[in-house]
């Protein structure tokens, strides 16, 4: 048994990664998901820490987005880098969070993350359209703490 959780299965993880790839096919922005047991503090503060640990603050256009999940203390946060926050309306993150948590409440963790990733991807696309020479600056995989 995975020491962390049965939060999402291997198959579901593959679906989520597929959603990240799909989103990043249309934008230069970078989306990542980090899952760990507990934030141990304000989830947004923890998400900011993880953002830096994962070097997400080093993208060229400062357009990384991190979806953070603490499975045991039910913590959740979604944050974006400066390049996005300069453009996006302030309630965008709240709206996206709500969209994801609606699924989480029904224990549809995979669906919530997939929907969240695609939702963020559409918005990123409008600000940071895919460029011919785009580089995948951050790996399309779920990071675990
Ligand atoms: Ca990219
Ligand atoms: Ca990526």
PDB file of C-alpha atoms and ligand atoms in Angstrom:
ATOM      1  CA  UNK A   1       0.000   0.000   0.000  1.00  0.00           C
ATOM      2  CA  UNK A   2       1.204   3.433  -0.900  1.00  0.00           C
ATOM      3  CA  UNK A   3       2.300   5.016   2.338  1.00  0.00           C
ATOM      4  CA  UNK A   4       0.581   8.249   1.467  1.00  0.00           C
ATOM      5  CA  UNK A   5      -2.982   7.595   0.445  1.00  0.00           C
ATOM      6  CA  UNK A   6      -5.500   6.137  -1.838  1.00  0.00           C
ATOM      7  CA  UNK A   7      -6.335   9.715  -2.762  1.00  0.00           C
ATOM      8  CA  UNK A   8      -5.939   9.020  -6.464  1.00  0.00           C
ATOM      9  CA  UNK A   9      -5.119   5.775  -8.227  1.00  0.00           C
ATOM     10  CA  UNK A  10      -2.343   5.283 -10.766  1.00  0.00           C
ATOM     11  CA  UNK A  11      -4.918   5.394 -13.567  1.00  0.00           C
ATOM     12  CA  UNK A  12      -6.370   8.613 -12.236  1.00  0.00           C
ATOM     13  CA  UNK A  13      -2.919  10.108 -11.947  1.00  0.00           C
ATOM     14  CA  UNK A  14      -2.390   9.337 -15.631  1.00  0.00           C
ATOM     15  CA  UNK A  15      -5.655  11.143 -16.458  1.00  0.00           C
ATOM     16  CA  UNK A  16      -4.566  14.192 -14.495  1.00  0.00           C
ATOM     17  CA  UNK A  17      -1.191  14.291 -16.218  1.00  0.00           C
ATOM     18  CA  UNK A  18      -2.990  14.022 -19.544  1.00  0.00           C
ATOM     19  CA  UNK A  19      -5.068  17.071 -18.564  1.00  0.00           C
ATOM     20  CA  UNK A  20      -1.897  19.020 -17.752  1.00  0.00           C
ATOM     21  CA  UNK A  21      -0.434  18.095 -21.131  1.00  0.00           C
ATOM     22  CA  UNK A  22      -3.664  19.039 -22.876  1.00  0.00           C
ATOM     23  CA  UNK A  23      -3.733  22.409 -21.122  1.00  0.00           C
ATOM     24  CA  UNK A  24      -0.077  23.098 -21.875  1.00  0.00           C
ATOM     25  CA  UNK A  25      -0.618  22.296 -25.557  1.00  0.00           C
ATOM     26  CA  UNK A  26      -2.391  25.653 -25.764  1.00  0.00           C
ATOM     27  CA  UNK A  27      -0.335  27.829 -23.481  1.00  0.00           C
ATOM     28  CA  UNK A  28       3.231  28.597 -22.526  1.00  0.00           C
ATOM     29  CA  UNK A  29       2.017  28.600 -18.909  1.00  0.00           C
ATOM     30  CA  UNK A  30       3.016  25.788 -16.589  1.00  0.00           C
ATOM     31  CA  UNK A  31       0.649  23.886 -14.303  1.00  0.00           C
ATOM     32  CA  UNK A  32       1.720  21.614 -11.474  1.00  0.00           C
ATOM     33  CA  UNK A  33       0.007  19.703  -8.691  1.00  0.00           C
ATOM     34  CA  UNK A  34       1.546  18.937  -5.328  1.00  0.00           C
ATOM     35  CA  UNK A  35      -0.009  16.392  -2.962  1.00  0.00           C
ATOM     36  CA  UNK A  36       1.136  15.742   0.580  1.00  0.00           C
ATOM     37  CA  UNK A  37      -0.379  14.713   3.897  1.00  0.00           C
ATOM     38  CA  UNK A  38      -0.737  18.015   5.631  1.00  0.00           C
ATOM     39  CA  UNK A  39       0.007  21.653   5.120  1.00  0.00           C
ATOM     40  CA  UNK A  40       0.675  22.180   8.811  1.00  0.00           C
ATOM     41  CA  UNK A  41      -0.094  25.855   8.341  1.00  0.00           C
ATOM     42  CA  UNK A  42      -2.190  28.143   6.207  1.00  0.00           C
ATOM     43  CA  UNK A  43      -2.490  26.218   2.910  1.00  0.00           C
ATOM     44  CA  UNK A  44      -1.754  29.297   0.802  1.00  0.00           C
ATOM     45  CA  UNK A  45       1.435  29.908   2.779  1.00  0.00           C
ATOM     46  CA  UNK A  46       2.422  26.269   2.373  1.00  0.00           C
ATOM     47  CA  UNK A  47       1.598  26.399  -1.352  1.00  0.00           C
ATOM     48  CA  UNK A  48       3.910  29.414  -1.721  1.00  0.00           C
ATOM     49  CA  UNK A  49       6.709  27.459  -0.048  1.00  0.00           C
ATOM     50  CA  UNK A  50       6.170  24.476  -2.323  1.00  0.00           C
ATOM     51  CA  UNK A  51       6.013  26.812  -5.319  1.00  0.00           C
ATOM     52  CA  UNK A  52       9.536  27.964  -4.552  1.00  0.00           C
ATOM     53  CA  UNK A  53      10.821  24.501  -3.634  1.00  0.00           C
ATOM     54  CA  UNK A  54       9.659  23.241  -7.038  1.00  0.00           C
ATOM     55  CA  UNK A  55      11.373  26.221  -8.730  1.00  0.00           C
ATOM     56  CA  UNK A  56       8.036  27.293 -10.115  1.00  0.00           C
ATOM     57  CA  UNK A  57       9.048  30.914  -9.640  1.00  0.00           C
ATOM     58  CA  UNK A  58      11.713  30.527 -12.300  1.00  0.00           C
ATOM     59  CA  UNK A  59       9.613  30.375 -15.467  1.00  0.00           C
ATOM     60  CA  UNK A  60      10.481  32.950 -18.113  1.00  0.00           C
ATOM     61  CA  UNK A  61       7.059  34.625 -18.126  1.00  0.00           C
ATOM     62  CA  UNK A  62       6.329  33.973 -14.463  1.00  0.00           C
ATOM     63  CA  UNK A  63       3.268  32.010 -15.506  1.00  0.00           C
ATOM     64  CA  UNK A  64       3.304  28.918 -13.320  1.00  0.00           C
ATOM     65  CA  UNK A  65       0.211  27.715 -11.444  1.00  0.00           C
ATOM     66  CA  UNK A  66       0.310  25.355  -8.490  1.00  0.00           C
ATOM     67  CA  UNK A  67      -2.615  23.326  -7.203  1.00  0.00           C
ATOM     68  CA  UNK A  68      -1.843  22.243  -3.652  1.00  0.00           C
ATOM     69  CA  UNK A  69      -3.580  19.433  -1.752  1.00  0.00           C
ATOM     70  CA  UNK A  70      -3.052  18.236   1.823  1.00  0.00           C
ATOM     71  CA  UNK A  71      -4.914  14.934   2.013  1.00  0.00           C
ATOM     72  CA  UNK A  72      -5.049  14.394   5.772  1.00  0.00           C
ATOM     73  CA  UNK A  73      -5.799  17.878   6.982  1.00  0.00           C
ATOM     74  CA  UNK A  74      -8.020  18.569   3.960  1.00  0.00           C
ATOM     75  CA  UNK A  75      -6.028  21.610   3.020  1.00  0.00           C
ATOM     76  CA  UNK A  76      -6.255  23.098  -0.413  1.00  0.00           C
ATOM     77  CA  UNK A  77      -4.838  26.069  -2.271  1.00  0.00           C
ATOM     78  CA  UNK A  78      -4.309  27.224  -5.806  1.00  0.00           C
ATOM     79  CA  UNK A  79      -1.817  29.962  -6.555  1.00  0.00           C
ATOM     80  CA  UNK A  80      -0.303  31.563  -9.610  1.00  0.00           C
ATOM     81  CA  UNK A  81       2.911  33.428 -10.269  1.00  0.00           C
ATOM     82  CA  UNK A  82       3.303  37.146 -10.788  1.00  0.00           C
ATOM     83  CA  UNK A  83       2.791  37.103 -14.554  1.00  0.00           C
ATOM     84  CA  UNK A  84      -0.700  35.695 -14.105  1.00  0.00           C
ATOM     85  CA  UNK A  85      -1.677  37.639 -11.017  1.00  0.00           C
ATOM     86  CA  UNK A  86      -0.894  40.880 -12.838  1.00  0.00           C
ATOM     87  CA  UNK A  87      -3.651  40.007 -15.330  1.00  0.00           C
ATOM     88  CA  UNK A  88      -6.215  37.753 -13.766  1.00  0.00           C
ATOM     89  CA  UNK A  89      -9.198  39.143 -11.852  1.00  0.00           C
ATOM     90  CA  UNK A  90      -8.920  38.577  -8.148  1.00  0.00           C
ATOM     91  CA  UNK A  91     -11.837  36.154  -7.850  1.00  0.00           C
ATOM     92  CA  UNK A  92     -10.448  33.805 -10.491  1.00  0.00           C
ATOM     93  CA  UNK A  93      -8.564  31.738  -7.937  1.00  0.00           C
ATOM     94  CA  UNK A  94     -11.562  31.579  -5.611  1.00  0.00           C
ATOM     95  CA  UNK A  95     -13.799  30.484  -8.488  1.00  0.00           C
ATOM     96  CA  UNK A  96     -11.336  27.812  -9.553  1.00  0.00           C
ATOM     97  CA  UNK A  97     -10.935  26.602  -5.993  1.00  0.00           C
ATOM     98  CA  UNK A  98     -14.703  26.323  -5.666  1.00  0.00           C
ATOM     99  CA  UNK A  99     -14.933  24.358  -8.909  1.00  0.00           C
ATOM    100  CA  UNK A 100     -12.364  21.854  -7.659  1.00  0.00           C
ATOM    101  CA  UNK A 101     -13.746  21.572  -4.144  1.00  0.00           C
ATOM    102  CA  UNK A 102     -17.243  20.879  -5.454  1.00  0.00           C
ATOM    103  CA  UNK A 103     -15.828  17.640  -6.860  1.00  0.00           C
ATOM    104  CA  UNK A 104     -13.711  16.957  -3.773  1.00  0.00           C
ATOM    105  CA  UNK A 105     -16.801  17.141  -1.571  1.00  0.00           C
ATOM    106  CA  UNK A 106     -18.193  14.193  -3.538  1.00  0.00           C
ATOM    107  CA  UNK A 107     -14.854  12.404  -3.213  1.00  0.00           C
ATOM    108  CA  UNK A 108     -14.248  12.922  -6.925  1.00  0.00           C
ATOM    109  CA  UNK A 109     -10.644  13.918  -6.432  1.00  0.00           C
ATOM    110  CA  UNK A 110      -9.448  13.011  -9.888  1.00  0.00           C
ATOM    111  CA  UNK A 111     -12.343  14.782 -11.620  1.00  0.00           C
ATOM    112  CA  UNK A 112     -11.813  17.855  -9.481  1.00  0.00           C
ATOM    113  CA  UNK A 113      -8.149  18.085 -10.390  1.00  0.00           C
ATOM    114  CA  UNK A 114      -8.771  17.399 -14.087  1.00  0.00           C
ATOM    115  CA  UNK A 115     -11.499  20.057 -14.255  1.00  0.00           C
ATOM    116  CA  UNK A 116      -9.350  22.511 -12.326  1.00  0.00           C
ATOM    117  CA  UNK A 117      -6.353  21.995 -14.591  1.00  0.00           C
ATOM    118  CA  UNK A 118      -8.431  22.459 -17.750  1.00  0.00           C
ATOM    119  CA  UNK A 119     -10.140  25.532 -16.311  1.00  0.00           C
ATOM    120  CA  UNK A 120      -6.804  27.145 -15.477  1.00  0.00           C
ATOM    121  CA  UNK A 121      -5.426  26.061 -18.847  1.00  0.00           C
ATOM    122  CA  UNK A 122      -8.137  27.947 -20.741  1.00  0.00           C
ATOM    123  CA  UNK A 123      -7.385  31.110 -18.859  1.00  0.00           C
ATOM    124  CA  UNK A 124      -3.633  30.737 -19.297  1.00  0.00           C
ATOM    125  CA  UNK A 125      -4.229  30.282 -22.997  1.00  0.00           C
ATOM    126  CA  UNK A 126      -5.830  33.732 -23.246  1.00  0.00           C
ATOM    127  CA  UNK A 127      -2.887  35.437 -21.561  1.00  0.00           C
ATOM    128  CA  UNK A 128      -0.021  33.233 -22.642  1.00  0.00           C
ATOM    129  CA  UNK A 129      -0.834  31.513 -25.931  1.00  0.00           C
ATOM    130  CA  UNK A 130       1.308  28.608 -26.965  1.00  0.00           C
ATOM    131  CA  UNK A 131       4.481  29.659 -28.754  1.00  0.00           C
ATOM    132  CA  UNK A 132       6.122  27.701 -31.550  1.00  0.00           C
ATOM    133  CA  UNK A 133       9.340  27.513 -29.587  1.00  0.00           C
ATOM    134  CA  UNK A 134       7.664  26.743 -26.279  1.00  0.00           C
ATOM    135  CA  UNK A 135       9.659  24.838 -23.713  1.00  0.00           C
ATOM    136  CA  UNK A 136       8.102  22.581 -21.109  1.00  0.00           C
ATOM    137  CA  UNK A 137       9.737  24.422 -18.242  1.00  0.00           C
ATOM    138  CA  UNK A 138       8.260  22.334 -15.448  1.00  0.00           C
ATOM    139  CA  UNK A 139       7.650  18.584 -15.548  1.00  0.00           C
ATOM    140  CA  UNK A 140       4.087  17.425 -16.162  1.00  0.00           C
ATOM    141  CA  UNK A 141       3.864  15.178 -13.177  1.00  0.00           C
ATOM    142  CA  UNK A 142       2.307  15.199  -9.753  1.00  0.00           C
ATOM    143  CA  UNK A 143       4.777  16.127  -7.066  1.00  0.00           C
ATOM    144  CA  UNK A 144       4.415  14.455  -3.683  1.00  0.00           C
ATOM    145  CA  UNK A 145       5.653  15.549  -0.312  1.00  0.00           C
TER     146      UNK A 145
HETATM  147 CA1  LIG B   1       5.744  25.822 -21.312  1.00  0.00          CA
HETATM  148 CA1  LIG B   2       4.827  21.579 -17.882  1.00  0.00          CA
END
